């Protein structure tokens, strides 16, 4: 009985300390972003208003959005194609890369 309780406690502690998703690797993400750059810009700062800026966006949002394009929850014919073959790790890596880029949006006359 004591061993069973110990085993349970150890399992719960292990589960609680294991991250649910592996963290993204921004260096791998940059490599994987090659096909994205034509539209979203090399660092995610697209200068064409029809392509959203990804630079500085929350990583969680980027991961979720890419999942939604893949599953069809968010519908867009262009992005459905680019999201179709991404793995969980790809999404994490791409999100880590774009989220880490400085966003060039600013208000003229304010800030540094
Ligand atoms: C041919 C142009 C093109 C390419 C290449 C492309 N995208 Fe997109 N992307 C778009 C367009 C257009 C939208 C806006 C779609 C919409 O309205 O949902 C978009 C939207 C997104 C969004 C949602 C942004 C937001 O603010 O909600 C993410 C995230 C994204 N793209 C990531 C990527 C990634 C990662 C890649 C590479 C794997 C990629 N895109 C490649 C055109 C492109």
Coordinates of N, CA and C and ligand atoms in Angstrom, one line a residue:
X1 N 0.8 -1.2 0.0 CA 0.0 0.0 0.0 C 0.9 1.3 0.0
X2 N 1.8 1.3 0.9 CA 2.7 2.5 1.0 C 3.4 2.7 -0.3
X3 N 3.9 1.5 -0.9 CA 4.6 1.6 -2.2 C 3.7 2.2 -3.3
X4 N 2.4 1.8 -3.3 CA 1.5 2.3 -4.3 C 1.3 3.8 -4.1
X5 N 1.1 4.2 -2.9 CA 0.9 5.7 -2.6 C 2.2 6.4 -3.1
X6 N 3.3 5.9 -2.8 CA 4.6 6.5 -3.2 C 4.7 6.6 -4.7
X7 N 4.3 5.5 -5.4 CA 4.3 5.5 -6.8 C 3.4 6.6 -7.4
X8 N 2.2 6.6 -6.8 CA 1.2 7.6 -7.3 C 1.8 9.0 -7.1
X9 N 2.3 9.3 -5.9 CA 2.8 10.7 -5.7 C 3.9 11.0 -6.6
X10 N 4.8 10.1 -6.8 CA 6.0 10.3 -7.8 C 5.4 10.6 -9.2
X11 N 4.5 9.8 -9.6 CA 3.9 10.0 -11.0 C 3.3 11.4 -11.1
X12 N 2.5 11.8 -10.1 CA 1.8 13.0 -10.2 C 2.9 14.2 -10.2
X13 N 3.9 14.1 -9.4 CA 4.9 15.1 -9.4 C 5.6 15.2 -10.7
X14 N 5.9 14.0 -11.3 CA 6.6 14.0 -12.6 C 5.7 14.6 -13.7
X15 N 4.4 14.2 -13.6 CA 3.5 14.8 -14.6 C 3.4 16.3 -14.5
X16 N 3.4 16.8 -13.3 CA 3.2 18.2 -13.1 C 4.4 19.0 -13.5
X17 N 5.6 18.4 -13.5 CA 6.8 19.2 -13.8 C 7.1 19.0 -15.3
X18 N 6.4 18.2 -16.0 CA 6.7 18.0 -17.4 C 5.9 19.0 -18.3
X19 N 6.6 19.8 -19.1 CA 5.9 20.8 -19.9 C 5.0 20.0 -20.9
X20 N 3.8 20.6 -21.1 CA 2.8 19.9 -21.9 C 3.3 20.0 -23.4
X21 N 3.9 21.1 -23.8 CA 4.4 21.2 -25.2 C 5.8 21.6 -25.1
X22 N 6.6 21.0 -26.0 CA 8.0 21.3 -26.1 C 8.1 22.8 -26.6
X23 N 9.1 23.5 -26.0 CA 9.3 24.9 -26.4 C 9.8 24.9 -27.8
X24 N 9.5 26.0 -28.5 CA 10.0 26.2 -29.8 C 11.4 26.6 -29.9
X25 N 12.1 26.3 -31.0 CA 13.5 26.7 -31.2 C 13.5 27.8 -32.3
X26 N 13.8 29.0 -31.9 CA 13.8 30.1 -32.9 C 14.8 29.9 -34.1
X27 N 15.9 29.2 -33.8 CA 16.8 29.0 -34.9 C 16.3 28.1 -36.0
X28 N 15.7 27.0 -35.5 CA 15.0 26.0 -36.4 C 13.8 26.7 -37.1
X29 N 13.2 27.6 -36.3 CA 12.0 28.3 -36.8 C 12.4 29.2 -38.0
X30 N 13.5 29.8 -37.9 CA 14.0 30.7 -38.9 C 14.2 29.9 -40.2
X31 N 14.8 28.8 -40.1 CA 15.1 27.9 -41.3 C 13.7 27.5 -41.9
X32 N 12.8 27.1 -41.0 CA 11.5 26.6 -41.5 C 10.6 27.8 -42.1
X33 N 11.0 29.0 -41.8 CA 10.2 30.2 -42.3 C 10.5 30.6 -43.7
X34 N 11.5 29.9 -44.3 CA 11.8 30.3 -45.7 C 10.6 30.4 -46.6
X35 N 9.7 29.4 -46.6 CA 8.5 29.6 -47.5 C 7.6 30.7 -47.1
X36 N 7.6 31.2 -45.9 CA 6.7 32.2 -45.4 C 7.2 33.6 -45.7
X37 N 8.5 33.7 -46.0 CA 9.1 35.0 -46.1 C 8.6 35.8 -47.3
X38 N 8.3 35.2 -48.4 CA 7.8 35.9 -49.6 C 6.6 36.8 -49.3
X39 N 5.8 36.3 -48.4 CA 4.6 37.1 -48.1 C 4.7 37.9 -46.8
X40 N 5.2 37.2 -45.7 CA 5.3 37.8 -44.4 C 6.5 38.6 -44.1
X41 N 7.5 38.6 -45.1 CA 8.7 39.3 -44.9 C 9.8 38.4 -44.2
X42 N 11.1 38.7 -44.4 CA 12.1 37.8 -43.8 C 12.1 37.8 -42.3
X43 N 11.6 38.8 -41.7 CA 11.6 38.8 -40.2 C 10.1 38.9 -39.7
X44 N 9.2 38.7 -40.6 CA 7.8 38.8 -40.2 C 7.2 40.2 -40.2
X45 N 8.0 41.2 -40.7 CA 7.5 42.5 -40.8 C 7.1 42.8 -42.3
X46 N 6.0 42.2 -42.7 CA 5.5 42.4 -44.1 C 5.2 43.9 -44.3
X47 N 5.6 44.3 -45.5 CA 5.3 45.7 -45.8 C 4.1 45.8 -46.7
X48 N 3.5 44.7 -47.1 CA 2.3 44.7 -47.9 C 1.1 44.4 -47.0
X49 N 0.1 45.4 -47.0 CA -1.0 45.3 -46.0 C -1.8 44.0 -46.2
X50 N -1.8 43.3 -47.3 CA -2.6 42.1 -47.4 C -2.0 40.9 -46.7
X51 N -0.7 41.1 -46.2 CA -0.1 40.0 -45.4 C 0.1 40.5 -44.0
X52 N -0.5 39.8 -43.0 CA -0.3 40.3 -41.7 C 1.1 40.2 -41.2
X53 N 1.5 41.2 -40.3 CA 2.8 41.1 -39.7 C 2.8 40.0 -38.6
X54 N 3.8 39.2 -38.6 CA 3.9 38.2 -37.6 C 4.9 38.5 -36.5
X55 N 5.8 39.5 -36.8 CA 6.9 39.9 -35.9 C 6.3 40.4 -34.6
X56 N 6.8 39.9 -33.5 CA 6.4 40.3 -32.2 C 5.1 39.8 -31.7
X57 N 4.4 39.0 -32.5 CA 3.1 38.5 -32.1 C 3.3 37.5 -31.0
X58 N 2.3 37.3 -30.2 CA 2.4 36.3 -29.1 C 2.6 34.9 -29.7
X59 N 3.6 34.1 -29.2 CA 3.8 32.8 -29.8 C 2.6 31.9 -29.7
X60 N 1.9 32.0 -28.5 CA 0.7 31.2 -28.4 C -0.3 31.4 -29.5
X61 N -0.5 32.7 -29.8 CA -1.4 33.1 -30.9 C -1.0 32.5 -32.2
X62 N 0.3 32.6 -32.5 CA 0.8 32.0 -33.8 C 0.6 30.5 -33.9
X63 N 0.9 29.8 -32.8 CA 0.7 28.4 -32.8 C -0.8 28.0 -33.0
X64 N -1.7 28.7 -32.2 CA -3.1 28.4 -32.3 C -3.6 28.7 -33.7
X65 N -3.2 29.9 -34.3 CA -3.7 30.2 -35.6 C -3.3 29.2 -36.6
X66 N -2.0 28.8 -36.6 CA -1.6 27.8 -37.5 C -2.3 26.5 -37.4
X67 N -2.7 26.1 -36.2 CA -3.5 24.9 -36.0 C -4.9 25.1 -36.6
X68 N -5.4 26.3 -36.4 CA -6.7 26.6 -36.9 C -6.8 26.6 -38.5
X69 N -5.7 27.0 -39.1 CA -5.7 27.0 -40.6 C -5.6 25.5 -41.0
X70 N -4.9 24.7 -40.2 CA -4.7 23.3 -40.6 C -6.0 22.5 -40.4
X71 N -6.7 22.8 -39.3 CA -8.0 22.0 -39.1 C -9.2 22.6 -39.8
X72 N -9.0 23.9 -40.3 CA -10.1 24.5 -41.1 C -11.0 25.3 -40.2
X73 N -10.7 25.5 -38.9 CA -11.5 26.3 -38.0 C -11.4 27.8 -38.5
X74 N -10.1 28.2 -38.9 CA -10.0 29.5 -39.6 C -9.7 29.2 -41.1
X75 N -10.5 29.8 -41.9 CA -10.5 29.4 -43.3 C -9.8 30.5 -44.1
X76 N -8.7 30.1 -44.8 CA -8.1 30.9 -45.8 C -7.4 30.0 -46.8
X77 N -7.7 30.1 -48.0 CA -7.1 29.1 -49.0 C -5.6 29.2 -49.1
X78 N -5.0 30.4 -49.0 CA -3.6 30.5 -49.0 C -2.9 29.8 -47.8
X79 N -3.4 30.2 -46.6 CA -2.7 29.7 -45.4 C -3.1 28.3 -45.2
X80 N -4.2 27.8 -45.6 CA -4.6 26.4 -45.4 C -3.5 25.5 -46.1
X81 N -3.0 25.9 -47.3 CA -2.0 25.2 -47.9 C -0.6 25.2 -47.2
X82 N -0.3 26.4 -46.7 CA 1.0 26.5 -46.0 C 1.0 25.9 -44.6
X83 N -0.2 25.7 -44.0 CA -0.3 25.2 -42.7 C -0.5 23.6 -42.7
X84 N -0.9 23.1 -43.9 CA -1.3 21.7 -44.0 C -0.3 20.7 -43.5
X85 N 0.9 20.9 -43.8 CA 1.9 19.9 -43.4 C 2.8 20.2 -42.2
X86 N 2.4 21.2 -41.5 CA 3.2 21.6 -40.3 C 3.0 20.6 -39.2
X87 N 4.0 20.2 -38.5 CA 3.9 19.4 -37.3 C 3.8 20.3 -36.1
X88 N 3.4 19.8 -34.9 CA 3.4 20.6 -33.7 C 4.7 21.3 -33.5
X89 N 5.8 20.5 -33.7 CA 7.1 21.1 -33.5 C 7.4 22.3 -34.4
X90 N 7.0 22.1 -35.7 CA 7.2 23.2 -36.7 C 6.5 24.4 -36.2
X91 N 5.2 24.3 -35.7 CA 4.4 25.4 -35.3 C 5.1 26.1 -34.1
X92 N 5.6 25.3 -33.2 CA 6.3 25.9 -32.0 C 7.6 26.6 -32.5
X93 N 8.3 26.1 -33.4 CA 9.6 26.7 -33.9 C 9.3 28.0 -34.6
X94 N 8.3 27.9 -35.5 CA 8.0 29.1 -36.3 C 7.5 30.2 -35.4
X95 N 6.7 29.8 -34.4 CA 6.1 30.8 -33.5 C 7.3 31.4 -32.6
X96 N 8.2 30.6 -32.2 CA 9.3 31.1 -31.4 C 10.1 32.1 -32.2
X97 N 10.3 31.8 -33.5 CA 11.1 32.7 -34.4 C 10.4 34.1 -34.6
X98 N 9.1 34.0 -35.1 CA 8.4 35.2 -35.4 C 8.1 36.1 -34.1
X99 N 7.8 35.4 -33.0 CA 7.5 36.1 -31.8 C 8.7 36.9 -31.3
X100 N 9.9 36.4 -31.6 CA 11.1 37.0 -31.1 C 11.6 38.1 -32.0
X101 N 10.9 38.4 -33.1 CA 11.4 39.5 -34.0 C 10.8 40.8 -33.5
X102 N 11.5 41.9 -33.7 CA 11.0 43.2 -33.3 C 10.0 43.6 -34.3
X103 N 8.9 44.2 -33.8 CA 7.8 44.6 -34.7 C 8.1 46.1 -35.1
X104 N 8.0 46.3 -36.4 CA 8.4 47.7 -36.8 C 7.2 48.6 -36.8
X105 N 6.0 48.2 -36.3 CA 4.9 49.1 -36.2 C 5.2 50.2 -35.1
X106 N 4.9 51.4 -35.4 CA 5.1 52.5 -34.4 C 4.2 53.7 -34.8
X107 N 4.1 54.5 -33.8 CA 3.3 55.7 -34.1 C 4.2 56.9 -34.3
X108 N 4.1 57.6 -35.4 CA 5.1 58.6 -35.7 C 4.9 59.8 -34.7
X109 N 6.0 60.2 -34.2 CA 6.0 61.3 -33.2 C 6.0 60.9 -31.8
X110 N 5.8 59.6 -31.5 CA 5.8 59.1 -30.1 C 6.9 58.1 -29.9
X111 N 7.3 57.9 -28.7 CA 8.2 56.8 -28.4 C 9.6 57.2 -28.8
X112 N 10.6 56.3 -28.7 CA 12.0 56.6 -28.9 C 12.3 56.8 -30.4
Ligands
LIG1 C1 1.5 33.4 -50.5 C2 1.5 34.3 -49.3 C3 1.7 33.6 -48.0 C4 2.7 32.7 -47.6 C5 3.8 32.2 -48.4 C6 2.4 32.5 -46.1 N1 1.3 33.2 -45.7 FE1 0.7 33.3 -43.8 N2 -0.8 34.6 -44.4 C7 -1.1 35.0 -45.7 C8 -2.3 35.7 -45.8 C9 -3.0 36.3 -47.0 C10 -2.8 35.7 -44.4 C11 -4.2 36.3 -43.9 C12 -5.2 35.2 -44.1 C13 -6.5 35.4 -43.3 O1 -7.1 36.5 -43.5 O2 -6.8 34.6 -42.5 C14 -1.9 35.0 -43.6 C15 -2.0 34.8 -42.3 C16 -1.1 34.2 -41.4 C17 -1.2 34.1 -40.0 C18 -2.3 34.7 -39.1 C19 -1.8 36.1 -38.7 C20 -2.8 36.8 -37.9 O3 -2.5 38.0 -37.5 O4 -3.9 36.3 -37.5 C21 -0.1 33.4 -39.6 C22 0.2 33.0 -38.2 C23 0.6 33.0 -40.8 N3 0.0 33.5 -41.9 C24 1.8 32.3 -40.7 C25 2.5 31.8 -41.9 C26 3.6 30.9 -41.8 C27 4.2 30.3 -40.6 C28 3.9 30.7 -43.1 C29 5.0 29.8 -43.7 C30 4.9 28.4 -43.3 C31 3.1 31.5 -44.0 N4 2.2 32.2 -43.2 C32 3.2 31.6 -45.4 C33 -0.2 34.8 -46.8 C34 0.9 33.9 -46.8

